[in-house]
XYZ file of C-alpha atoms in Angstrom:
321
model
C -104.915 -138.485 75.448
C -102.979 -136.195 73.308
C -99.652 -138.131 71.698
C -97.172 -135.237 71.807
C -94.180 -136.967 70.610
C -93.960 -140.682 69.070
C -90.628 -140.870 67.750
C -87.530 -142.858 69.190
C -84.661 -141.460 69.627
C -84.037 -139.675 66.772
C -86.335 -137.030 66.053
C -87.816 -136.315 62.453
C -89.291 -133.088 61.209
C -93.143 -134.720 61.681
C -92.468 -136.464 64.826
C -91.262 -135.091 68.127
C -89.354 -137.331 70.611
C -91.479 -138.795 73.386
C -94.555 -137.474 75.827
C -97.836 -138.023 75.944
C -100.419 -135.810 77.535
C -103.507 -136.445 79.135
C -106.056 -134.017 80.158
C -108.011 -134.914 83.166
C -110.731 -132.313 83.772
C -109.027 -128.950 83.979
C -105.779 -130.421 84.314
C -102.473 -131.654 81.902
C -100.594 -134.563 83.426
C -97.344 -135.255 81.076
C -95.987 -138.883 80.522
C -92.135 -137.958 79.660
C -90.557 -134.964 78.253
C -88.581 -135.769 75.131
C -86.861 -132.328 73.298
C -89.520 -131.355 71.950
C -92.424 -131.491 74.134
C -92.754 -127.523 74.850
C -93.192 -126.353 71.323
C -95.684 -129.725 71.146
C -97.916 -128.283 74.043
C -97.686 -124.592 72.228
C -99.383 -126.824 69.037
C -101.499 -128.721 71.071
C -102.776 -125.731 72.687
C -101.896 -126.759 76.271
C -101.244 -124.030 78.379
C -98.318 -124.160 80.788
C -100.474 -123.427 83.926
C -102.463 -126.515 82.981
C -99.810 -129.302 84.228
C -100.146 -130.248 87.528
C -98.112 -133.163 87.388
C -95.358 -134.806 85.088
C -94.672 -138.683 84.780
C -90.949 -139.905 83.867
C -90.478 -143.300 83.042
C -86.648 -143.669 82.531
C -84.238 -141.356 82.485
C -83.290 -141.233 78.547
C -82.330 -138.332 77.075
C -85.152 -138.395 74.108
C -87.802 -139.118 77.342
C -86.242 -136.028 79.669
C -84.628 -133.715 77.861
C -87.591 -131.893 77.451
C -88.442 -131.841 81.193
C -86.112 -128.613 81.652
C -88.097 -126.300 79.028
C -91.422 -127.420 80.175
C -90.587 -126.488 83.644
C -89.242 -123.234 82.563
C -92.322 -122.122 80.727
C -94.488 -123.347 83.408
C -92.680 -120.482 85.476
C -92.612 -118.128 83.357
C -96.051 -118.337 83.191
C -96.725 -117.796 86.950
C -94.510 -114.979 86.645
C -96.213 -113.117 84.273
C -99.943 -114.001 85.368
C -99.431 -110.341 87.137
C -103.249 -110.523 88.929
C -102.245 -114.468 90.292
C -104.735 -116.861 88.572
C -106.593 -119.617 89.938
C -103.943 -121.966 88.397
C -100.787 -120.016 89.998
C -102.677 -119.922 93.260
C -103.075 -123.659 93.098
C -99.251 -123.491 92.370
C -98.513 -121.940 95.125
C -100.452 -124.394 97.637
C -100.208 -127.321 95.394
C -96.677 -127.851 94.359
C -96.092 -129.163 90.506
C -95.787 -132.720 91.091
C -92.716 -134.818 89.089
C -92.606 -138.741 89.715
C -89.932 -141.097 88.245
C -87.107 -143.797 89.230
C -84.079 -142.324 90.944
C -81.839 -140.061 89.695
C -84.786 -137.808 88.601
C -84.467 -135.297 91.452
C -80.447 -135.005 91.572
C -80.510 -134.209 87.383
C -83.207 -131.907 87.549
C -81.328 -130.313 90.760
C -78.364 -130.090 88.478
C -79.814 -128.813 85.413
C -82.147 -126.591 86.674
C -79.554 -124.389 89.298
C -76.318 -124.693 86.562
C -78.649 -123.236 83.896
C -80.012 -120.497 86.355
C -83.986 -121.423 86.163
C -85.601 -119.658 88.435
C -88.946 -121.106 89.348
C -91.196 -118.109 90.403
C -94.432 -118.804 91.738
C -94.223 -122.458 90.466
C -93.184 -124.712 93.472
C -91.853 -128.791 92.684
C -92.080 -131.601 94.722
C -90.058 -134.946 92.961
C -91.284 -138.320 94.085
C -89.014 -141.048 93.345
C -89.913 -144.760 92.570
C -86.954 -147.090 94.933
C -86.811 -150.706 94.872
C -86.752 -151.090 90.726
C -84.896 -154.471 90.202
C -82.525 -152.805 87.849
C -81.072 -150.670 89.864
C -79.437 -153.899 91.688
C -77.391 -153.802 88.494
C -74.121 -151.229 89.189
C -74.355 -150.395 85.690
C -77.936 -148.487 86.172
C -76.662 -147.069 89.695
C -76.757 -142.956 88.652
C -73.933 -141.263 89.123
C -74.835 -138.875 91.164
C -77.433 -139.469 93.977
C -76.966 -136.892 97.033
C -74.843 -133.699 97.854
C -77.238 -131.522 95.346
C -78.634 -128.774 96.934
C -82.540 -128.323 96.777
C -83.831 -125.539 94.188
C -85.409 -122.553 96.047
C -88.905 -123.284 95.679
C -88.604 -127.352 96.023
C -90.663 -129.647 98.151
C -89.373 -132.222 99.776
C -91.245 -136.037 99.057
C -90.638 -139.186 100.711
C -89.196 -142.326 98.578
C -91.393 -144.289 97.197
C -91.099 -148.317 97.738
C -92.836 -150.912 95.445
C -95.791 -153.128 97.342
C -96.879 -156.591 98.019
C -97.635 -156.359 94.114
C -94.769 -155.209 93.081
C -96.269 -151.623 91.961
C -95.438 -148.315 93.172
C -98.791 -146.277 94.297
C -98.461 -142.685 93.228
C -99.516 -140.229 96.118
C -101.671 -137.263 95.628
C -99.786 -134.291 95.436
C -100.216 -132.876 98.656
C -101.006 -128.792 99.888
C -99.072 -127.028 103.157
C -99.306 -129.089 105.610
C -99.660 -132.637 103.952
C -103.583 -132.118 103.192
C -104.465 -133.281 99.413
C -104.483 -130.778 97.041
C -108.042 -129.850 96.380
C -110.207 -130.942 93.529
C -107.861 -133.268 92.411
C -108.966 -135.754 89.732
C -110.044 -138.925 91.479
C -107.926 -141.020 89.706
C -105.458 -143.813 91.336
C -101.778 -144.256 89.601
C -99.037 -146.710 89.630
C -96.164 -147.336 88.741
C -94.880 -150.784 87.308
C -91.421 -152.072 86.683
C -90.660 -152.177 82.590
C -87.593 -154.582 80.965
C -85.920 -152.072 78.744
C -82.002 -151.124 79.053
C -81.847 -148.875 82.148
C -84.394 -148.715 85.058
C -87.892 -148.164 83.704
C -91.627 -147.967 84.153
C -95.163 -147.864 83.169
C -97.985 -146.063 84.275
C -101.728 -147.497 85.035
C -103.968 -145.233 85.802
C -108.345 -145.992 87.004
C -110.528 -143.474 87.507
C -112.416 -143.863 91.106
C -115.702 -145.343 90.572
C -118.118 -142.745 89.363
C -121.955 -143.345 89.877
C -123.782 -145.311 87.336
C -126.726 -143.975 85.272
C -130.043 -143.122 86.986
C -133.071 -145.108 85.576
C -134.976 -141.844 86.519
C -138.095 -143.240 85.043
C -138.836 -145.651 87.538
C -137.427 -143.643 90.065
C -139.380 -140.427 90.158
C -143.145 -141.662 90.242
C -141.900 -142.984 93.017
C -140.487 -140.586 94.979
C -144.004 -137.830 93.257
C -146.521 -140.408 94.433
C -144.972 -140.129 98.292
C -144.007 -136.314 97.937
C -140.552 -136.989 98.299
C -138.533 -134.248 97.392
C -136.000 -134.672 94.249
C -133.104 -132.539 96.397
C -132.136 -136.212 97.779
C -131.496 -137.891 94.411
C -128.086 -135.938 94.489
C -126.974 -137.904 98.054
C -128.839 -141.119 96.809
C -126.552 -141.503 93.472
C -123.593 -141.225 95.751
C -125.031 -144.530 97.571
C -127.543 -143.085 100.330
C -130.637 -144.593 100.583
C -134.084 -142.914 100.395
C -137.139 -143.342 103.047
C -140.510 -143.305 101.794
C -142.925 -142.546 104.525
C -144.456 -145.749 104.424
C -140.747 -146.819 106.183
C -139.613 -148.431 102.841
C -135.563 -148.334 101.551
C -134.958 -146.958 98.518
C -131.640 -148.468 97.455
C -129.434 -146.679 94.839
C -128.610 -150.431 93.666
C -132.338 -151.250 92.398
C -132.386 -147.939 90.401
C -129.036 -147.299 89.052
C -126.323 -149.270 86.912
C -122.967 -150.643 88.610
C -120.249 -148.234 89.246
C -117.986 -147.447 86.042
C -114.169 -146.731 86.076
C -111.864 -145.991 83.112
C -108.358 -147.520 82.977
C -105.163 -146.438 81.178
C -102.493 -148.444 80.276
C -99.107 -146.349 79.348
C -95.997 -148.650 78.776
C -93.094 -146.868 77.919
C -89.768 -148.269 76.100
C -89.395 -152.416 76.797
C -88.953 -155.602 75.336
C -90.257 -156.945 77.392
C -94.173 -156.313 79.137
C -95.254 -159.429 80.708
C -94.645 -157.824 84.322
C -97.231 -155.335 83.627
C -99.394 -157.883 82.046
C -101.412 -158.520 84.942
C -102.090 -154.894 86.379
C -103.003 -154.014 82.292
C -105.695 -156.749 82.221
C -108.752 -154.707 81.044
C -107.849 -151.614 80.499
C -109.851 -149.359 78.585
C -106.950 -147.753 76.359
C -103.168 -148.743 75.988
C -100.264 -147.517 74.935
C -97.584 -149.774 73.702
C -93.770 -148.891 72.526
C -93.202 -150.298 69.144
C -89.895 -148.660 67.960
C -88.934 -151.120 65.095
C -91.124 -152.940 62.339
C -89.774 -155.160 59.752
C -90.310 -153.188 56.625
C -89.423 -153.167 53.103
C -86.646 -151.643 53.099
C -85.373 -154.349 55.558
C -86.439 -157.102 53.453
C -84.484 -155.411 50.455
C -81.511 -155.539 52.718
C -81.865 -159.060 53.546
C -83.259 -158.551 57.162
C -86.678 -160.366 58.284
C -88.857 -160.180 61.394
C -86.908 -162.364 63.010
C -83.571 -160.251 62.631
C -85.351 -156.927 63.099
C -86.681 -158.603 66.489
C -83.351 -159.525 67.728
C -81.916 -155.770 67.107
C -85.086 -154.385 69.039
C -84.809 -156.469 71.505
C -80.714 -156.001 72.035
C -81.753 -152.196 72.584
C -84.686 -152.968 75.115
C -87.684 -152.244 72.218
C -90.315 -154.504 71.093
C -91.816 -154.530 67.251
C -95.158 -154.458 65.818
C -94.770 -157.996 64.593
């Protein structure tokens, strides 16, 4: 995880507005886009050709406004990679995936054409969470839904509707044809409804279960003493079992630990968690919105944690206390 931007709305000259990055094997997934989040990668040392997919969880200005820029420079980048990298060849099967409530894909529509991006190589498919309880409210109906023209280069996604849960899966993002992109980081996401002032959500994300360890020492005098050959311990840590030629099973089970999996918790802006409560119960890592503490300062101004509370939580932010 690389914590591009911390900051709330307003910005501060050592802290960027919102996004988070995580790099999963050769690949940059974003979690928002505040305004500063491209000269954050540049610092960061991510390269453009790196993000394969971006993650909005509302559609704030200090969580999107970066979203424009960062899909600029990715296509600038395929533009000039002149002798078509692996990465822009992956762009141009795979398109850059973009998942967030609706409204995402009709803004970035409008911003992108009226400020006369053009997208190169890169290609975008938007995936859009429906079925967000707040957008039952008119107030946090967007404006402006349909009647935007696709951007040259766009792929068109299906909706996506919450299940039996109440959490959004996020789908792979897919090659020509619908097939899954290739080598894609076996990793399962979803989305899951947040209580902040407009329609918002967080992100869990769990790795698919990788092999345990090998207890190779009790494994190979085995397999020497039988003259099995080692070639099968690569199918056999993926769950096959091996034969010894006196008919015995091997099982990967009786030689290996249990399956591990890595979970991410990323809540964005909310006062209010206890939806994803459940689907966070032991996660390996998360991230929690804080925007206002009771400090000093507030004290000397005759405000306590109980004040400071009530102002976060009028705005749709929790505190630290």
């Amino acid at each position: 995880l690389v914590f591009l931007g911390t900051a709330s709305a307003q910005a501060t000259t050592s802290r960027a507005q919102q996004s988070v990055a995580l790099r999963v094997q050769n690949e940059t997934w974003l979690f928002d886009c505040g305004g500063q989040t491209q000269m954050q990668m540049l610092r960061a040392g991510i390269a453009p050709l790196s993000v394969t997919r971006i993650f909005i969880s509302h559609m704030h200005g200090d969580h999107v406004f970066g979203l424009p820029a960062v899909i600029a420079m990715c296509a600038n980048s395929s533009m000039q990679q002149v002798s078509a990298s692996a990465d822009v060849r992956r762009w141009e099967k795979v398109p850059l995936q973009l998942v967030g409530p609706v409204g995402l894909r009709a803004w970035l529509r409008t911003v992108l054409a009226n400020s006369y991006v053009g997208l190169g190589r890169l290609r975008l498919q938007v995936h859009e969470l429906h079925g967000l309880e707040a957008l039952q409210q008119p107030k946090h109906v967007p404006a402006v839904l349909s009647g935007v023209p696709p951007l040259h280069g766009e792929v068109l996604a299906p909706p996506l509707w919450p299940e039996e849960d109440g959490a959004w899966s996020v789908p792979h993002p897919t090659a020509h044809g619908g097939r899954a992109a290739p080598r894609a980081p076996k990793m399962r996401i979803r989305a899951v409804e947040m209580d902040h002032t407009v329609p918002t959500v967080g992100w869990l994300l769990e790795e698919y279960p990788r092999p345990g360890s090998l207890h190779a020492d009790r494994l190979l005098p085995l397999l020497e003493a039988h003259g099995v050959e080692k070639r099968l311990l690569g199918k056999f840590k993926l769950g096959t079992p091996i034969e010894l030629p006196t008919g015995e099973l091997l099982q990967p089970s009786d030689f290996m630990d249990p399956p591990t999996s890595r979970r991410i918790g990323l809540l964005s802006d909310t006062r209010d968690c206890s939806r994803a409560a459940a689907h966070c119960e032991g996660v390996d890592v998360l991230v929690h919105e804080c925007t206002n503490a009771c400090t000093n300062f507030d004290r000397q101004r005759g405000r306590g944690p109980d004040t400071i509370r009530r102002l976060a939580v009028e705005h749709g932010h929790s505190t630290p206390q």
